[in-house]
PDB file of C-alpha atoms and ligand atoms in Angstrom:
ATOM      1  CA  UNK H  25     149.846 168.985  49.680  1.00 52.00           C
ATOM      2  CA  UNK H  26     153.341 167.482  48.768  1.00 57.00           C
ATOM      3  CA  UNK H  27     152.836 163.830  47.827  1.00 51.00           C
ATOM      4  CA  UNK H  28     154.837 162.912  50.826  1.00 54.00           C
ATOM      5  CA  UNK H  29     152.250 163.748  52.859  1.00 82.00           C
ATOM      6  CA  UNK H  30     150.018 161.779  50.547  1.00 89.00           C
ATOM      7  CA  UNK H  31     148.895 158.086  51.779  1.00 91.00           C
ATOM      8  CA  UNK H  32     151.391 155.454  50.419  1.00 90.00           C
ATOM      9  CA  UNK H  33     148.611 153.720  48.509  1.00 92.00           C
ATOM     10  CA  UNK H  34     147.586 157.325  46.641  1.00 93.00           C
ATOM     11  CA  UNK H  35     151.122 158.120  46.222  1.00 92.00           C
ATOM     12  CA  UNK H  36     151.008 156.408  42.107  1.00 92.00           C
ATOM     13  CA  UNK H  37     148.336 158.633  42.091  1.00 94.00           C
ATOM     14  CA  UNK H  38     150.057 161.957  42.724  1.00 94.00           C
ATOM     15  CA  UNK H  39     153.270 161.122  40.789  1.00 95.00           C
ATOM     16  CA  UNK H  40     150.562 161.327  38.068  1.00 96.00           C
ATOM     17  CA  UNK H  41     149.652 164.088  38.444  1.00 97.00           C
ATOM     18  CA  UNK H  42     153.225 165.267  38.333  1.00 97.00           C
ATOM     19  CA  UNK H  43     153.502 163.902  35.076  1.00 97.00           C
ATOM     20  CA  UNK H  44     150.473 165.800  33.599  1.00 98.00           C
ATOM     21  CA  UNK H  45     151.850 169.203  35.069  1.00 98.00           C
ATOM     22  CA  UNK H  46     154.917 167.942  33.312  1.00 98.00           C
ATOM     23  CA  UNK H  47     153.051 167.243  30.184  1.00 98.00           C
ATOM     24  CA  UNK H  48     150.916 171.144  30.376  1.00 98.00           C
ATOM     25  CA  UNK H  49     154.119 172.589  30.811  1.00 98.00           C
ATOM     26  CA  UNK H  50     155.669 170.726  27.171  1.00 97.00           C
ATOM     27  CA  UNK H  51     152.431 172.044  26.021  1.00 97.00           C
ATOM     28  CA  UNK H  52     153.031 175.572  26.799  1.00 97.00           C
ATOM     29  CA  UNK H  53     156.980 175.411  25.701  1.00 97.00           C
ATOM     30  CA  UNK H  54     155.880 174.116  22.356  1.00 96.00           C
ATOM     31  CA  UNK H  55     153.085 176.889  21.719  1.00 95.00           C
ATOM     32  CA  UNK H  56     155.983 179.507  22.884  1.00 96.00           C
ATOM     33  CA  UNK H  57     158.381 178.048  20.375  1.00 97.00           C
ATOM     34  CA  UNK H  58     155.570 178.206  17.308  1.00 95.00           C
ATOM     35  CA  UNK H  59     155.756 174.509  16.908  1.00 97.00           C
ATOM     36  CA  UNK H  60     153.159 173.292  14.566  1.00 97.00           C
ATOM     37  CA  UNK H  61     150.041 172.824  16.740  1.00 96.00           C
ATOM     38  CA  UNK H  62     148.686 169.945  14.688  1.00 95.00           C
ATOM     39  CA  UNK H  63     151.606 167.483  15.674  1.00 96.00           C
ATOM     40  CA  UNK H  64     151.306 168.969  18.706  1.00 96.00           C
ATOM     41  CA  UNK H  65     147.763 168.237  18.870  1.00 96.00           C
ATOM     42  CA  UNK H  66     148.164 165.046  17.968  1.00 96.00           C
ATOM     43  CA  UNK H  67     150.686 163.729  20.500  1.00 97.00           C
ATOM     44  CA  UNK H  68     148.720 165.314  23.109  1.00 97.00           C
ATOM     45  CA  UNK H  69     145.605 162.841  21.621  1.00 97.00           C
ATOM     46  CA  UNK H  70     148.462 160.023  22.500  1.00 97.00           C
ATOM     47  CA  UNK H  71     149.303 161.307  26.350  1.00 97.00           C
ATOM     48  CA  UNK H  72     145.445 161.114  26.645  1.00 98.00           C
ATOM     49  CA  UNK H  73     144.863 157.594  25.684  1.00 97.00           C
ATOM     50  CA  UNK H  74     148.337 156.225  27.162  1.00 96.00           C
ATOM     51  CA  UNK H  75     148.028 157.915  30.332  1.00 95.00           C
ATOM     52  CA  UNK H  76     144.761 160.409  31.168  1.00 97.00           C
ATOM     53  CA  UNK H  77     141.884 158.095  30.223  1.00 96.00           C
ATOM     54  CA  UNK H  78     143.094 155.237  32.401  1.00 95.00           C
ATOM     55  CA  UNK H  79     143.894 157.946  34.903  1.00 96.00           C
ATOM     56  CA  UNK H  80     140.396 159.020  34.792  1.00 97.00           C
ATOM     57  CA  UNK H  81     139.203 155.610  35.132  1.00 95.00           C
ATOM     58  CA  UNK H  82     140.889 154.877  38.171  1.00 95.00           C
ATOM     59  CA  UNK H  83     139.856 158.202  39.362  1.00 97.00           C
ATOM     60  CA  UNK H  84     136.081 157.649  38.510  1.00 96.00           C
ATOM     61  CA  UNK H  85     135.747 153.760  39.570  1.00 95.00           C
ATOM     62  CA  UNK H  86     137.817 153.570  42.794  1.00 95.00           C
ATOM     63  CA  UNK H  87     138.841 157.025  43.879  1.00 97.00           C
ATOM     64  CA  UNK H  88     135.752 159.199  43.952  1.00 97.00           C
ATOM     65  CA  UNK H  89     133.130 156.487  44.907  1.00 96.00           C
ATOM     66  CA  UNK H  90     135.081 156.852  48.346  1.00 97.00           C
ATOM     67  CA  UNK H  91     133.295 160.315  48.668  1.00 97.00           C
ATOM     68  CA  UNK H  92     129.974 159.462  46.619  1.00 92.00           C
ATOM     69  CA  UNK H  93     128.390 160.138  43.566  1.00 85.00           C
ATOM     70  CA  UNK H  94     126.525 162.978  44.526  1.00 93.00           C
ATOM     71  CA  UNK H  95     129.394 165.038  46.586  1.00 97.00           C
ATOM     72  CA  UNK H  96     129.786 168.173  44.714  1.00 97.00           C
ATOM     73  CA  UNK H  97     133.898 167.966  44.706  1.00 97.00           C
ATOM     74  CA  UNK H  98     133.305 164.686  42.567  1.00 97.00           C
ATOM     75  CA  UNK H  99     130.663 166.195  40.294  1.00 97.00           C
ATOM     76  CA  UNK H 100     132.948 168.759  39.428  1.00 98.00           C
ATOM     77  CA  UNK H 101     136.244 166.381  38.830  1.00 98.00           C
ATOM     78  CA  UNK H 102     133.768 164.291  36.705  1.00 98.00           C
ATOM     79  CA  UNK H 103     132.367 167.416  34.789  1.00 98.00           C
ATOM     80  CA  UNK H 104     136.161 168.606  34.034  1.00 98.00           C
ATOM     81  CA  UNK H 105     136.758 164.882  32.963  1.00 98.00           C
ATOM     82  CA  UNK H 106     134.109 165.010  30.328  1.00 98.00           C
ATOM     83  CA  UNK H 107     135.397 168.336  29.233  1.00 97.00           C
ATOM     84  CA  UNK H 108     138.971 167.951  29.209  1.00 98.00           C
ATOM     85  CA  UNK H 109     138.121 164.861  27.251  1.00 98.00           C
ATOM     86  CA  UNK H 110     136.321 166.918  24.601  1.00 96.00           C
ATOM     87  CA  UNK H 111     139.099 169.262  24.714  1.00 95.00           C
ATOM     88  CA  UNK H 112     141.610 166.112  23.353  1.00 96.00           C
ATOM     89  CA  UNK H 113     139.019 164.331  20.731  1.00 96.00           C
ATOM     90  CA  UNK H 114     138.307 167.722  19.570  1.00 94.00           C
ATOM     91  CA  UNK H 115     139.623 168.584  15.794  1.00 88.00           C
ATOM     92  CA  UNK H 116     138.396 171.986  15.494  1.00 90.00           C
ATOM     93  CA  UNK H 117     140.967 174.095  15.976  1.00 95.00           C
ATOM     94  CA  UNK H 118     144.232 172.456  17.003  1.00 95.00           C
ATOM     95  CA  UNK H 119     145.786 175.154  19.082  1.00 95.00           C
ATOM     96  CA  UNK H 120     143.406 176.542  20.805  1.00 95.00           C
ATOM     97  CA  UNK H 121     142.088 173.563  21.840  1.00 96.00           C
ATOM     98  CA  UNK H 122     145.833 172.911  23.087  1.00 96.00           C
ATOM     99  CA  UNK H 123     145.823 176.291  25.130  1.00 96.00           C
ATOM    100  CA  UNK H 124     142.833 175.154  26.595  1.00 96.00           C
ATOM    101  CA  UNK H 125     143.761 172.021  27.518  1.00 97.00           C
ATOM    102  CA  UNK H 126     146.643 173.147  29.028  1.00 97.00           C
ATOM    103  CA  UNK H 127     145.119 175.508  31.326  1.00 98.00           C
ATOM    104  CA  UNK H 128     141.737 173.198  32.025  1.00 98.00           C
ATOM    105  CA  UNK H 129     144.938 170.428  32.875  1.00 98.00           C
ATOM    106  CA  UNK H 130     146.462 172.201  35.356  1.00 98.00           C
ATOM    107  CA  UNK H 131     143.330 173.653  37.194  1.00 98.00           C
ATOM    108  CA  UNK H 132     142.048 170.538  37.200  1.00 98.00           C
ATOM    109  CA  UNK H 133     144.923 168.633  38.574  1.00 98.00           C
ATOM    110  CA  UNK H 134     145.752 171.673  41.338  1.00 98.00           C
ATOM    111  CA  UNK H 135     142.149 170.909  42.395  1.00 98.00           C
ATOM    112  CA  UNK H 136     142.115 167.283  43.028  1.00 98.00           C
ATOM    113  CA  UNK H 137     146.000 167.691  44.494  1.00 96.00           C
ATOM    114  CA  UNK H 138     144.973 170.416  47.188  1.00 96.00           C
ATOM    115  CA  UNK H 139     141.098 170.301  47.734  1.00 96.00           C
ATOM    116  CA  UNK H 140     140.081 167.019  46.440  1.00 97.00           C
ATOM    117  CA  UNK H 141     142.728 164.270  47.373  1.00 96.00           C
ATOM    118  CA  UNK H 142     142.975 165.703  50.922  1.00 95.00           C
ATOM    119  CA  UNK H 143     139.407 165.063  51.311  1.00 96.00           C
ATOM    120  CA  UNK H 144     139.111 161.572  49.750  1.00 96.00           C
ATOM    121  CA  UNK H 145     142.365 160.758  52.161  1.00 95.00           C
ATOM    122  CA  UNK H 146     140.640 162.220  55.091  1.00 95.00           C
ATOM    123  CA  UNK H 147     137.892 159.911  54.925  1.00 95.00           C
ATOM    124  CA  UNK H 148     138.983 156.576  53.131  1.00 96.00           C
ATOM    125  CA  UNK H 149     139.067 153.634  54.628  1.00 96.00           C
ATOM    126  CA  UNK H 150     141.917 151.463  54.644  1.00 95.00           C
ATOM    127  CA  UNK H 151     140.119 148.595  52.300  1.00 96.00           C
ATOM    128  CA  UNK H 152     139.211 151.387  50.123  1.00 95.00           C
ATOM    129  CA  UNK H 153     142.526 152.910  49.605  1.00 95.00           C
ATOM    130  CA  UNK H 154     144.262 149.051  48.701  1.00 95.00           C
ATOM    131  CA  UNK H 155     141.393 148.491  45.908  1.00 94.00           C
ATOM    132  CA  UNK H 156     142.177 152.071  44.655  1.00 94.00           C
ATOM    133  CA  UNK H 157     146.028 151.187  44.811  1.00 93.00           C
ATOM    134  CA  UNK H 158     145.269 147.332  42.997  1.00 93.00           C
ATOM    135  CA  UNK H 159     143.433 148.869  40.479  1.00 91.00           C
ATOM    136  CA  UNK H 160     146.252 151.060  39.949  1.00 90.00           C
ATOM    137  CA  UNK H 161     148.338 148.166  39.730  1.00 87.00           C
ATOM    138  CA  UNK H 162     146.112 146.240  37.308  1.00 85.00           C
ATOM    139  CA  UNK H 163     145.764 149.210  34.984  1.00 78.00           C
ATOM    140  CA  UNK H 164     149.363 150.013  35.222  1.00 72.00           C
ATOM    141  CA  UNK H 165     150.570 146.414  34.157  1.00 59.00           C
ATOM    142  CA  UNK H 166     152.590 145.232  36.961  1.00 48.00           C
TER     143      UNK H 166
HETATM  144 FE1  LIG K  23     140.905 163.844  37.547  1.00 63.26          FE
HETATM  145 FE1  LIG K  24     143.742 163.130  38.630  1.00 63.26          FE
END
C-alpha cells in the first residue's frame, strides 16, 4: 500500500519505513563495493539506536496494542523485533550479520507495510491512531 493511501496520523510511520528500505539498500551497496564490514557494522549499530529502537517502541506501545497482544500478525512483528535486534548488538561476525540484517529489514518492513499496517488501519479507532501519532511526536522531538 503506497503511504498515500496510509491514514494521515500513520503516515510518519511509513516514511519510516522508507527510510529503513533506504538504509538496507546502503547496506547492500556497501557489501557490493567490499567496504570494510566492521565500520559498516558499526554505523548500522548507530541507525538502530537513532532510529529502529524508538521505531520499535512506538510500534510495540501504541501501534500493535490496537490489534492485541495475542494476534498472531503482532507476535510475529514482535518476534522479528527481538531478532533483528540481536542481529544489530551482535559482534560475531560483522558481515554476515549485516547480510542478514539487511534481508530480515526488508521482509520485515514489506510485512508490516502490506499485511500488517493495512490491518491495524482497518480497525483503529480514531483516539487510537492520535496517541499512536503523539507518541510519534514525543519520541520524534517536536
Ligand atoms: Fe516493526
Ligand atoms: Fe515498522
Amino acid at each position: 500500500m503506497p503511504p498515500l493511501e496510509r491514514h494521515a496520523l500513520l503516515r510518519p510511520i511509513s516514511r519510516e519505513h522508507h527510510e529503513g528500505l533506504l538504509f538496507c539498500w546502503q547496506i547492500r551497496k556497501a557489501l557490493t563495493d567490499g567496504l570494510d564490514p566492521k565500520v559498516q557494522h558499526r554505523i548500522a549499530v548507530e541507525f538502530y539506536h537513532r532510529h529502529l529502537l524508538p521505531h520499535f517502541g512506538i510500534e510495540e506501545e501504541a501501534v500493535f496494542p490496537v490489534l492485541g497482544a495475542h494476534d498472531q500478525l503482532v507476535e510475529q512483528a514482535i518476534s522479528e523485533h527481538r531478532r533483528l535486534t540481536r542481529r544489530f548488538l551482535s559482534t560475531q561476525d560483522p558481515a554476515r550479520d549485516l547480510s542478514c540484517i539487511e534481508k530480515e529489514l526488508e521482509a520485515h518492513i514489506r510485512f508490516e507495510e502490506r499485511v500488517l499496517f493495512p490491518r491495524i488501519q482497518a480497525v483503529a479507532t480514531e483516539e487510537q491512531l492520535e496517541r499512536i501519532d503523539r507518541m510519534h511526536g514525543l519520541l520524534a522531538g517536536h
